[in-house]
XYZ file of C-alpha atoms in Angstrom:
663
model
C -0.190 -0.077 -0.071
C 1.804 3.214 -1.351
C -0.275 5.312 1.276
C 1.551 3.129 4.287
C 5.248 3.641 2.811
C 7.294 6.222 4.899
C 8.523 8.981 3.715
C 10.648 11.887 4.251
C 10.421 15.810 3.992
C 13.575 17.454 4.226
C 15.507 15.690 7.190
C 12.085 14.861 8.764
C 11.291 11.043 8.286
C 7.307 10.258 8.370
C 5.920 7.183 9.125
C 3.152 7.372 6.417
C 1.987 9.403 3.648
C -1.152 10.888 4.935
C -0.763 14.088 5.939
C -3.552 16.361 7.835
C -4.154 19.833 5.754
C -4.491 22.863 7.882
C -8.392 23.395 8.331
C -9.628 26.118 11.008
C -11.829 24.836 13.830
C -12.982 28.452 15.847
C -12.190 26.244 18.993
C -9.756 28.737 20.538
C -10.230 31.559 22.511
C -11.203 35.092 21.025
C -7.606 36.391 21.759
C -6.176 33.874 19.949
C -5.016 31.148 22.349
C -5.230 27.399 22.246
C -7.796 25.681 24.585
C -7.987 22.134 25.905
C -10.401 21.778 23.108
C -8.021 22.489 20.382
C -5.365 19.677 21.795
C -8.075 17.161 22.121
C -9.177 17.754 18.395
C -5.429 17.621 17.170
C -4.408 14.933 19.261
C -7.216 12.794 18.497
C -5.985 13.102 14.763
C -2.692 12.293 15.396
C -3.978 9.018 17.508
C -5.746 8.104 14.621
C -2.611 7.327 12.437
C -1.870 10.519 10.206
C 2.170 11.077 9.973
C 2.353 14.869 10.086
C -0.411 17.316 11.584
C -0.483 20.763 9.667
C -2.244 23.019 12.420
C -4.629 25.669 11.338
C -3.600 29.059 9.536
C -2.290 31.218 12.351
C -1.952 34.992 11.798
C 1.229 36.862 12.068
C -0.066 40.301 13.247
C -2.791 41.476 15.418
C -4.053 43.302 12.663
C -4.742 40.521 10.346
C -7.284 38.540 12.330
C -9.236 36.055 9.745
C -11.560 34.382 12.486
C -12.778 35.641 15.978
C -11.559 32.512 17.258
C -8.648 31.220 15.602
C -5.725 30.461 16.816
C -2.813 33.133 16.748
C 1.118 33.154 17.132
C 1.738 37.129 16.539
C 2.810 37.583 20.242
C 5.260 35.208 22.523
C 2.331 34.881 24.823
C 0.827 32.212 22.631
C 4.228 29.901 22.711
C 2.905 27.921 26.007
C -0.370 27.165 24.755
C 1.323 26.246 21.404
C 3.391 24.176 23.044
C 1.053 21.987 24.821
C -0.859 21.345 21.550
C 2.211 19.981 20.092
C 3.267 17.755 22.915
C -0.150 16.139 22.550
C 0.335 15.780 18.904
C 4.070 14.374 19.254
C 2.923 11.770 21.746
C 1.535 9.725 18.837
C 4.497 9.669 16.983
C 3.166 12.505 14.770
C 4.647 15.146 13.165
C 3.702 18.711 13.400
C 3.995 21.646 11.277
C 2.237 25.050 11.567
C 0.848 27.262 9.015
C 1.144 30.678 8.480
C -0.778 33.195 6.696
C -1.829 36.844 5.907
C -5.098 37.095 4.374
C -4.289 40.408 2.892
C -7.281 41.602 0.663
C -9.263 38.996 2.087
C -9.370 40.107 5.613
C -12.843 40.963 6.431
C -14.024 44.506 7.864
C -17.097 42.558 9.303
C -14.536 40.459 11.484
C -12.960 42.331 14.169
C -12.620 45.510 11.854
C -9.755 44.443 9.732
C -8.547 46.296 6.920
C -8.122 44.548 4.165
C -4.629 45.408 2.076
C -3.087 44.217 -0.953
C -0.577 44.620 -3.754
C -3.022 47.222 -5.310
C -6.120 48.937 -4.613
C -8.550 46.518 -5.388
C -12.420 45.612 -4.445
C -13.039 42.458 -2.590
C -15.668 40.788 -5.041
C -16.849 38.760 -2.072
C -17.557 41.261 0.571
C -17.183 44.626 -1.645
C -14.452 46.087 0.805
C -12.523 48.320 -0.665
C -8.586 47.109 -0.494
C -5.651 49.176 0.124
C -2.231 49.156 -1.431
C 0.540 48.225 0.811
C 3.649 50.279 1.033
C 7.018 48.869 0.478
C 8.187 49.541 4.104
C 4.558 47.453 4.840
C 5.654 44.735 2.907
C 8.876 44.383 4.561
C 7.302 44.880 7.813
C 5.100 42.116 6.760
C 8.179 39.722 5.948
C 9.678 40.387 9.315
C 6.426 39.317 11.280
C 6.519 35.857 9.136
C 10.105 35.385 10.500
C 9.043 36.235 14.121
C 6.034 34.084 14.089
C 7.934 31.043 12.471
C 10.248 31.470 15.555
C 7.737 31.145 18.049
C 6.292 27.993 16.425
C 10.323 26.623 16.552
C 10.299 27.762 20.360
C 6.831 25.875 20.412
C 8.226 22.638 19.342
C 6.850 22.660 15.906
C 8.786 20.250 13.592
C 8.220 22.868 10.249
C 6.516 25.760 9.326
C 4.379 26.155 6.417
C 4.007 29.696 4.633
C 0.366 30.020 2.896
C 1.017 31.450 -0.608
C -2.017 30.075 -1.925
C -6.095 30.079 -2.052
C -6.192 33.833 -2.694
C -4.304 35.321 0.287
C -1.561 37.681 0.432
C 1.141 35.987 -1.594
C -0.812 34.937 -4.342
C -2.354 38.298 -4.414
C 1.072 39.657 -5.495
C 1.711 36.962 -7.787
C -1.457 36.995 -9.790
C -1.947 39.818 -12.601
C -5.742 39.797 -11.782
C -4.994 41.438 -8.438
C -1.312 42.818 -8.600
C -1.289 45.719 -10.597
C 1.846 47.557 -9.471
C 4.562 49.144 -11.236
C 7.445 49.039 -8.896
C 9.786 46.208 -7.938
C 6.973 44.067 -6.721
C 4.484 44.331 -9.698
C 4.902 43.650 -13.533
C 6.985 40.745 -14.455
C 6.735 37.409 -12.992
C 10.278 38.226 -11.172
C 8.850 41.240 -9.321
C 5.489 39.389 -8.892
C 7.310 36.515 -7.086
C 9.216 38.949 -4.950
C 7.431 39.167 -1.695
C 7.118 35.454 -1.493
C 10.570 34.595 -2.384
C 12.201 37.275 -0.083
C 9.853 36.315 2.825
C 11.333 32.732 2.450
C 14.954 34.080 2.239
C 14.263 35.957 5.420
C 13.135 32.802 7.016
C 15.836 30.660 5.952
C 18.595 33.207 7.066
C 16.826 33.513 10.743
C 16.417 29.950 11.121
C 18.303 27.746 8.913
C 17.422 24.464 10.562
C 13.711 25.050 10.069
C 12.059 22.799 7.830
C 9.837 25.384 5.642
C 7.290 24.176 3.190
C 5.284 26.692 0.956
C 1.427 25.793 -0.323
C 0.558 27.227 -3.593
C -2.593 26.863 -5.594
C -1.986 24.846 -8.593
C -4.450 26.878 -10.425
C -6.598 29.861 -10.020
C -9.359 28.401 -11.962
C -10.501 31.709 -13.552
C -9.769 33.575 -16.860
C -7.009 36.098 -16.445
C -5.543 33.746 -13.615
C -1.739 32.782 -13.705
C -0.986 30.178 -16.140
C 0.528 26.748 -15.902
C 3.650 27.866 -17.059
C 3.906 31.018 -14.174
C 2.644 28.569 -11.398
C 5.664 26.003 -12.404
C 7.934 28.763 -12.640
C 6.873 30.011 -9.231
C 6.862 26.476 -7.628
C 10.676 25.943 -9.428
C 11.501 29.629 -7.869
C 10.406 28.415 -4.539
C 12.431 24.856 -4.922
C 15.795 26.722 -5.689
C 15.375 28.893 -2.059
C 15.574 25.360 -0.298
C 12.388 24.830 1.085
C 11.506 21.040 1.625
C 8.282 20.529 -0.058
C 5.713 22.067 -2.071
C 2.087 21.951 -0.802
C -0.827 22.279 -3.615
C -4.156 23.493 -3.410
C -6.524 25.051 -5.843
C -8.725 28.114 -6.540
C -8.692 31.550 -4.426
C -11.254 32.206 -1.296
C -12.102 35.460 -2.937
C -15.286 34.386 -3.736
C -17.844 31.228 -3.988
C -17.522 30.662 -7.601
C -13.554 30.328 -6.666
C -13.424 28.533 -3.537
C -15.309 25.608 -4.672
C -11.778 24.433 -6.237
C -10.204 24.471 -2.691
C -13.396 23.521 -0.681
C -15.293 21.312 -3.327
C -18.888 20.525 -3.704
C -19.935 16.884 -4.076
C -19.935 17.472 -7.850
C -16.381 17.379 -8.266
C -14.654 14.349 -8.583
C -12.384 12.422 -6.190
C -8.452 13.280 -6.210
C -9.763 16.506 -8.052
C -6.671 18.542 -8.441
C -4.538 15.631 -8.862
C -4.498 16.308 -12.848
C -3.771 19.923 -12.190
C -0.822 18.732 -9.885
C 0.876 16.456 -11.717
C 2.824 18.714 -14.611
C 3.878 20.794 -11.778
C 5.110 17.834 -9.446
C 6.946 16.530 -12.705
C 8.645 19.798 -12.912
C 10.264 20.030 -9.024
C 12.663 17.560 -7.405
C 11.115 18.162 -3.976
C 8.329 16.341 -2.182
C 4.684 17.120 -3.475
C 1.504 17.283 -1.168
C -1.999 17.354 -2.868
C -5.653 17.897 -1.529
C -8.633 17.758 -3.392
C -11.549 15.555 -2.324
C -9.577 12.525 -0.697
C -12.459 10.929 0.591
C -11.473 6.827 0.864
C -7.900 5.465 1.221
C -8.463 4.044 -2.215
C -8.714 8.087 -3.375
C -5.265 8.670 -2.019
C -3.720 5.613 -3.621
C -4.648 6.449 -6.731
C -3.423 9.738 -6.430
C -0.142 8.526 -5.237
C -0.021 5.763 -8.225
C -0.662 8.446 -10.851
C 2.420 10.181 -9.758
C 0.832 13.622 -8.950
C 1.764 13.493 -5.241
C 4.390 12.089 -3.101
C 2.272 12.773 -0.094
C -1.703 13.331 0.425
C -3.121 15.914 2.408
C -6.212 14.974 3.768
C -8.715 17.883 5.111
C -12.300 17.714 5.274
C -12.354 13.841 5.745
C -10.590 14.469 9.350
C -13.023 16.301 10.235
C -15.264 13.413 9.321
C -13.464 10.493 10.920
C -10.165 11.605 12.874
C -9.321 7.645 12.965
C -9.069 7.854 8.716
C -5.812 6.797 8.638
C -5.666 3.485 10.711
C -9.098 2.713 9.067
C -7.508 2.973 5.590
C -4.491 0.742 6.822
C -6.874 -1.536 8.014
C -5.582 -1.473 11.066
C -9.190 -0.252 12.819
C -11.416 -2.577 11.849
C -14.456 -0.371 11.402
C -15.689 1.468 8.331
C -14.364 5.245 7.474
C -17.051 7.701 8.113
C -16.531 9.256 4.542
C -16.749 13.289 4.017
C -19.996 13.750 2.206
C -18.890 17.427 1.040
C -21.872 19.195 2.369
C -19.502 21.656 3.476
C -21.525 22.604 6.532
C -17.782 22.928 8.476
C -16.772 25.681 5.813
C -19.884 27.647 6.324
C -19.903 27.437 10.140
C -16.324 29.032 10.024
C -17.438 31.421 7.423
C -20.383 32.044 9.935
C -17.908 32.551 12.982
C -19.206 29.458 14.377
C -16.913 26.663 15.732
C -16.609 23.738 12.985
C -18.994 21.120 13.105
C -19.603 17.882 10.638
C -22.948 15.952 9.369
C -20.682 12.652 9.679
C -19.223 13.525 12.941
C -21.156 16.061 14.959
C -18.733 15.022 17.843
C -16.041 16.810 16.059
C -13.890 18.371 19.157
C -15.141 16.943 21.769
C -14.233 14.359 23.958
C -17.248 11.958 22.515
C -15.251 11.601 19.146
C -12.858 9.135 20.907
C -12.274 5.852 19.332
C -14.276 4.389 21.964
C -16.890 6.555 22.103
C -17.120 6.709 18.240
C -17.070 2.857 17.714
C -18.308 1.518 20.783
C -18.372 -1.893 19.237
C -14.669 -2.271 19.102
C -14.277 -2.224 23.135
C -15.619 -3.986 26.134
C -19.154 -2.520 27.374
C -18.940 -0.231 30.402
C -19.864 -2.192 33.660
C -23.616 -1.824 34.736
C -26.827 -3.596 33.862
C -27.671 -3.738 30.010
C -30.845 -2.381 29.011
C -33.403 -3.669 26.324
C -33.972 -0.653 23.965
C -36.707 -0.298 21.270
C -36.002 1.965 18.407
C -38.593 3.232 16.486
C -37.544 4.250 13.259
C -35.110 3.149 10.871
C -33.916 6.424 9.351
C -30.455 7.809 9.904
C -31.489 9.066 13.107
C -33.052 5.633 14.522
C -29.974 3.529 13.129
C -27.299 5.737 14.750
C -28.977 5.444 18.095
C -29.190 2.246 17.557
C -25.512 1.761 16.715
C -24.186 3.579 19.778
C -26.652 1.539 22.160
C -25.618 -1.884 20.743
C -21.958 -0.700 20.718
C -22.367 -0.047 24.368
C -23.849 -3.718 25.249
C -27.470 -2.871 25.039
C -29.823 -5.156 23.727
C -31.355 -3.023 20.670
C -34.207 -3.908 18.029
C -35.452 -1.690 15.453
C -39.105 -1.347 14.028
C -39.843 0.507 10.942
C -43.233 1.489 9.819
C -42.720 1.393 6.176
C -41.323 -1.581 4.238
C -38.261 0.237 3.497
C -35.255 1.094 5.609
C -33.646 4.336 5.226
C -35.984 7.083 6.136
C -35.463 10.444 3.857
C -31.511 9.137 2.716
C -33.477 7.803 -0.380
C -35.010 11.530 -1.022
C -31.417 13.127 0.079
C -29.625 11.388 -2.736
C -32.121 11.758 -5.515
C -30.876 14.880 -6.847
C -28.140 15.081 -9.276
C -24.502 14.543 -7.749
C -26.139 13.734 -4.419
C -24.633 10.430 -4.521
C -21.989 11.207 -2.068
C -24.318 11.698 0.569
C -25.088 7.842 0.388
C -22.254 7.270 2.949
C -24.350 8.790 5.645
C -26.598 5.781 5.615
C -24.041 3.110 4.429
C -21.446 3.583 7.736
C -24.186 3.330 10.056
C -25.931 0.585 8.130
C -22.996 -1.482 8.007
C -22.220 -1.302 11.773
C -25.823 -2.419 12.310
C -25.589 -5.373 9.879
C -22.304 -6.414 11.334
C -23.626 -6.142 14.937
C -26.750 -8.080 13.942
C -29.297 -5.847 15.627
C -32.558 -7.102 14.514
C -34.656 -4.424 12.148
C -38.395 -5.174 11.467
C -40.091 -3.181 8.767
C -43.794 -2.928 8.149
C -44.318 -2.784 12.088
C -47.077 -0.505 12.591
C -46.441 -0.288 16.490
C -48.949 0.587 19.142
C -49.165 0.543 22.787
C -49.622 -3.038 23.219
C -46.932 -4.038 21.024
C -44.517 -2.445 23.071
C -45.777 -3.481 26.338
C -45.142 -7.276 25.093
C -41.634 -6.339 24.013
C -41.086 -4.872 27.645
C -38.427 -2.219 26.566
C -36.090 -0.456 29.420
C -35.761 2.620 27.118
C -37.663 3.685 23.798
C -35.936 6.063 21.195
C -38.395 7.759 19.103
C -37.170 8.199 15.410
C -40.218 8.167 13.544
C -38.982 11.200 11.462
C -41.223 14.004 9.733
C -44.055 13.939 6.926
C -44.455 16.544 4.594
C -46.609 19.754 5.605
C -49.830 20.298 3.865
C -49.642 22.827 1.003
C -49.975 26.452 2.742
C -51.902 27.977 0.208
C -55.362 26.762 -0.897
C -55.422 24.770 -4.296
C -59.280 24.332 -4.536
C -59.518 27.013 -7.172
C -56.553 25.496 -9.493
C -57.819 23.806 -12.891
C -58.154 20.376 -12.090
C -55.824 18.866 -14.707
C -52.901 20.694 -12.723
C -50.742 17.808 -11.305
C -49.978 19.007 -7.160
C -47.209 17.261 -5.693
C -44.660 17.792 -2.820
C -41.432 17.776 -3.597
C -40.817 14.222 -1.861
C -43.176 12.834 -4.042
C -41.331 14.342 -6.946
C -37.852 13.127 -6.007
C -39.183 9.627 -5.225
C -41.290 9.421 -8.232
C -39.870 11.678 -10.927
C -41.357 9.478 -13.580
C -44.845 10.611 -12.687
C -43.715 14.097 -14.420
C -43.561 14.201 -17.932
C -40.483 15.021 -19.842
C -40.724 18.675 -21.038
C -43.455 19.780 -18.566
C -43.974 23.363 -17.264
C -43.290 22.936 -13.599
C -43.603 25.976 -10.805
C -41.815 25.124 -7.273
C -43.092 26.737 -4.476
C -40.172 27.098 -2.057
C -36.981 27.968 -3.246
C -34.747 26.421 -0.132
C -32.480 23.526 -0.546
C -35.102 20.949 -1.487
C -36.906 23.540 -3.983
C -33.728 24.260 -5.838
C -32.859 20.568 -5.901
C -35.841 19.450 -7.197
C -35.371 21.880 -9.993
C -31.732 20.259 -10.279
C -33.435 16.931 -10.824
C -36.409 17.728 -13.296
C -34.310 20.122 -15.195
C -32.667 16.753 -16.450
C -35.968 15.793 -18.146
C -35.884 19.141 -20.260
C -38.744 20.657 -18.244
C -39.241 24.357 -18.222
C -39.075 25.045 -14.703
C -39.634 28.242 -12.198
C -38.841 28.360 -8.563
C -40.659 30.970 -6.426
C -38.985 32.120 -3.028
C -40.467 34.687 -0.676
C -37.005 35.020 1.197
C -34.224 37.205 -0.658
C -31.669 34.361 -1.746
C -32.586 30.895 -2.694
C -30.823 27.474 -1.387
C -30.667 28.759 2.141
C -29.071 26.387 4.207
C -26.873 25.042 1.773
C -23.018 26.009 2.284
C -22.352 28.622 -0.160
C -20.021 27.041 -2.338
C -22.499 24.151 -2.913
C -25.270 26.884 -3.411
C -23.619 28.895 -5.847
C -22.130 26.043 -7.773
C -25.903 24.544 -7.844
C -27.463 27.724 -8.856
C -25.243 28.130 -11.772
C -25.716 25.008 -13.022
C -29.460 25.297 -12.853
C -29.794 28.835 -14.559
C -27.396 27.214 -17.173
C -30.254 25.037 -18.172
C -32.829 27.807 -18.124
C -34.284 27.658 -14.628
C -35.881 30.748 -13.229
C -35.155 31.090 -9.688
C -37.482 34.181 -8.522
C -36.487 35.625 -5.098
C -38.770 38.163 -2.976
C -41.629 36.687 -4.438
C -44.616 36.591 -2.080
C -47.740 34.557 -3.250
C -51.257 36.116 -3.201
C -53.459 33.545 -4.776
C -53.761 30.569 -7.084
C -56.471 30.360 -9.371
C -57.402 28.424 -12.593
C -53.961 28.261 -14.382
C -52.173 31.105 -12.810
C -50.557 32.077 -9.665
C -50.773 35.855 -8.330
C -47.234 37.124 -7.143
C -45.503 40.547 -5.802
C -42.011 40.169 -6.514
C -40.166 42.779 -4.427
C -42.101 45.858 -4.353
C -43.429 45.789 -7.470
C -47.292 45.681 -8.541
C -48.726 42.172 -8.220
C -48.720 40.082 -11.702
C -49.959 36.314 -12.744
C -47.609 33.788 -13.675
C -48.724 30.951 -15.458
C -47.898 27.520 -13.446
C -47.932 24.892 -16.227
C -48.805 21.357 -15.859
C -47.229 20.583 -12.551
C -47.251 22.394 -9.134
C -44.631 21.307 -6.559
C -44.406 22.430 -3.086
C -41.194 22.556 -1.084
C -42.271 24.135 1.657
C -40.741 21.744 4.506
C -41.904 18.916 6.970
C -43.589 18.788 9.852
C -42.639 16.432 12.973
C -44.239 12.973 12.915
C -45.290 12.514 16.671
C -48.237 10.190 16.359
C -46.826 7.152 18.220
C -45.664 9.676 21.214
C -48.962 8.999 23.388
C -48.358 5.210 23.022
C -44.544 5.745 24.010
C -45.558 7.643 26.883
C -48.437 5.428 28.263
C -45.349 2.853 28.685
C -44.088 4.563 31.347
C -40.342 4.239 30.682
C -37.754 6.736 29.626
C -37.748 7.919 26.200
C -35.960 10.393 23.690
C -37.540 11.686 20.390
C -34.205 12.008 18.023
C -34.077 13.778 14.517
C -36.923 14.959 12.553
C -39.556 13.915 15.050
C -37.837 16.021 17.999
C -37.330 19.090 15.554
C -37.456 18.797 11.758
C -33.610 19.700 10.681
C -30.853 18.135 9.069
C -28.380 15.173 9.030
C -26.108 16.828 11.639
C -28.757 17.722 14.270
C -30.297 14.382 13.631
C -27.084 12.067 14.425
C -25.635 14.471 16.986
C -29.367 13.942 18.605
C -28.909 10.024 18.095
C -25.568 9.674 19.091
C -25.665 11.386 22.102
C -29.064 9.505 23.343
C -27.358 6.641 22.621
C -24.862 7.130 24.722
C -27.371 8.413 27.635
C -28.758 5.415 27.905
C -26.304 3.829 30.552
C -27.455 6.711 32.940
C -31.163 6.049 33.140
C -32.845 3.784 35.303
C -34.907 0.879 34.421
C -38.185 2.513 35.207
C -40.307 6.054 35.318
C -41.162 8.547 33.038
C -39.152 10.522 30.619
C -36.097 12.616 31.876
């Protein structure tokens, strides 16, 4: 297995080819100090088998904070906390590097009132903020700040440092002609546009000659007017000549969601998507190359290595989803990998200044993502009496609660009212490019099967049946049902086909090819049903009351989806208030305009959300035993909340008494 082979970066030997990519967490204090949560988060991934961890991007100056709760190293006061973090990583035979960054023009005034600065006066297309051009004296001061920050990481015990010169941040802004319009020694020719980065590397080398230094570059900007392949190869070769130990290749620019998707890819991107772009750059170099980009399973990493596109694999979001990814990929932990589904909830939460979380691993950053809690079936059950647990509902929430409870040693049985397990997973994967969501189900179902948990389908449970089963604890995971249409449809023409979005996902064959369709509700479900039906050459309009569509989706995924359906002629009308439905028309008010009539077409689809299915609750209460509602039957939400509910309820069963009312 190529992935498991040892490797070397500079004078550092690494036990395998799996590196943890630098990813933000917002687990630090608002003052930028490392916390115990940071330490546990990184240590768990070191324990999970990666050969090297690149800690999240740290700022080099207080005037360039990126997030409210990001790690900092712009002052000596941060050294003790970082040293403790490093000790936790190294205790698991894992190397640790620290990434240093200056966001430059991508600094946001909305976050701690940071002033965006860059090579030239510019307007940040994402925020609209005006960017001020740096003076030469300020460029030199920033270079010194990188040296000072690198020294602090060296004193804290880091094995090496990475200078972030990709993803649209300051050094990339100087390199690309799109942004750099300078006419002095730092603009114009490619040699001048390289100058700021090369001088910074040289300053770090002079100050810290024994430090192992790596540089991250974007293999391509993936935009018209961006730097060429020849230019990025020239930059990489110039960086190599400075004596750095390796090049770390990412892609795109975080200046906008349209370009950021090449760095934080949506599920429509193929596995190992950056490898083909990286290969000609690697072929031009004689030092190791790291490559990131949709590495989900061990097989994806193997393929990238086998193609000769990289020497090491930089695994990012997949390590949010499963800190034990490496040991599972190596077969040393006998449990399936919890695969990243590229939903980008993690990235969206960081953008919104929240702590990072993960749909597949909602316990990320807590003690409960430790292997004993994540894969309890691999360990002896905790001491204490075992309980008889009944789970009502075989959707994702139900089987997650059952997985944890059975792994903790309880006797578990699952009852499902329908004849099919899976709940809403079948709807979640129905839209184009949503097959990547399937592992949310597959991982959990595989463990349920391996643990031989009884699952009975077609069971219309009632109080008498549950009393016969005699549970000590009941998990209610009955999900949700479509909400009734919020509008009176009685005056519509009788031949207009009225459907809920769930029915359209489940039975798209019931809609004729080329049909004219109106979708009421432009949230995630509404635009995804439009995405599905556009493949049938339908003429589709989506009506959304809010100012933006696809709310609830991570912005990288949202913009990619909205662009895709717009290119196929789908019309998304926002700020659209519906007044009435009559015959073949719908009367709407768009923004502040006068009411207007839109033709409905042959099909009217409501994508207006579900309601909790609590019809079994009275029967459960009558049993007089402890119970909990998890997932949509508690509060309709998403997989993140459903899995978090279920995981923690599964762990809590140990604490409940054998009888009594809900607590």
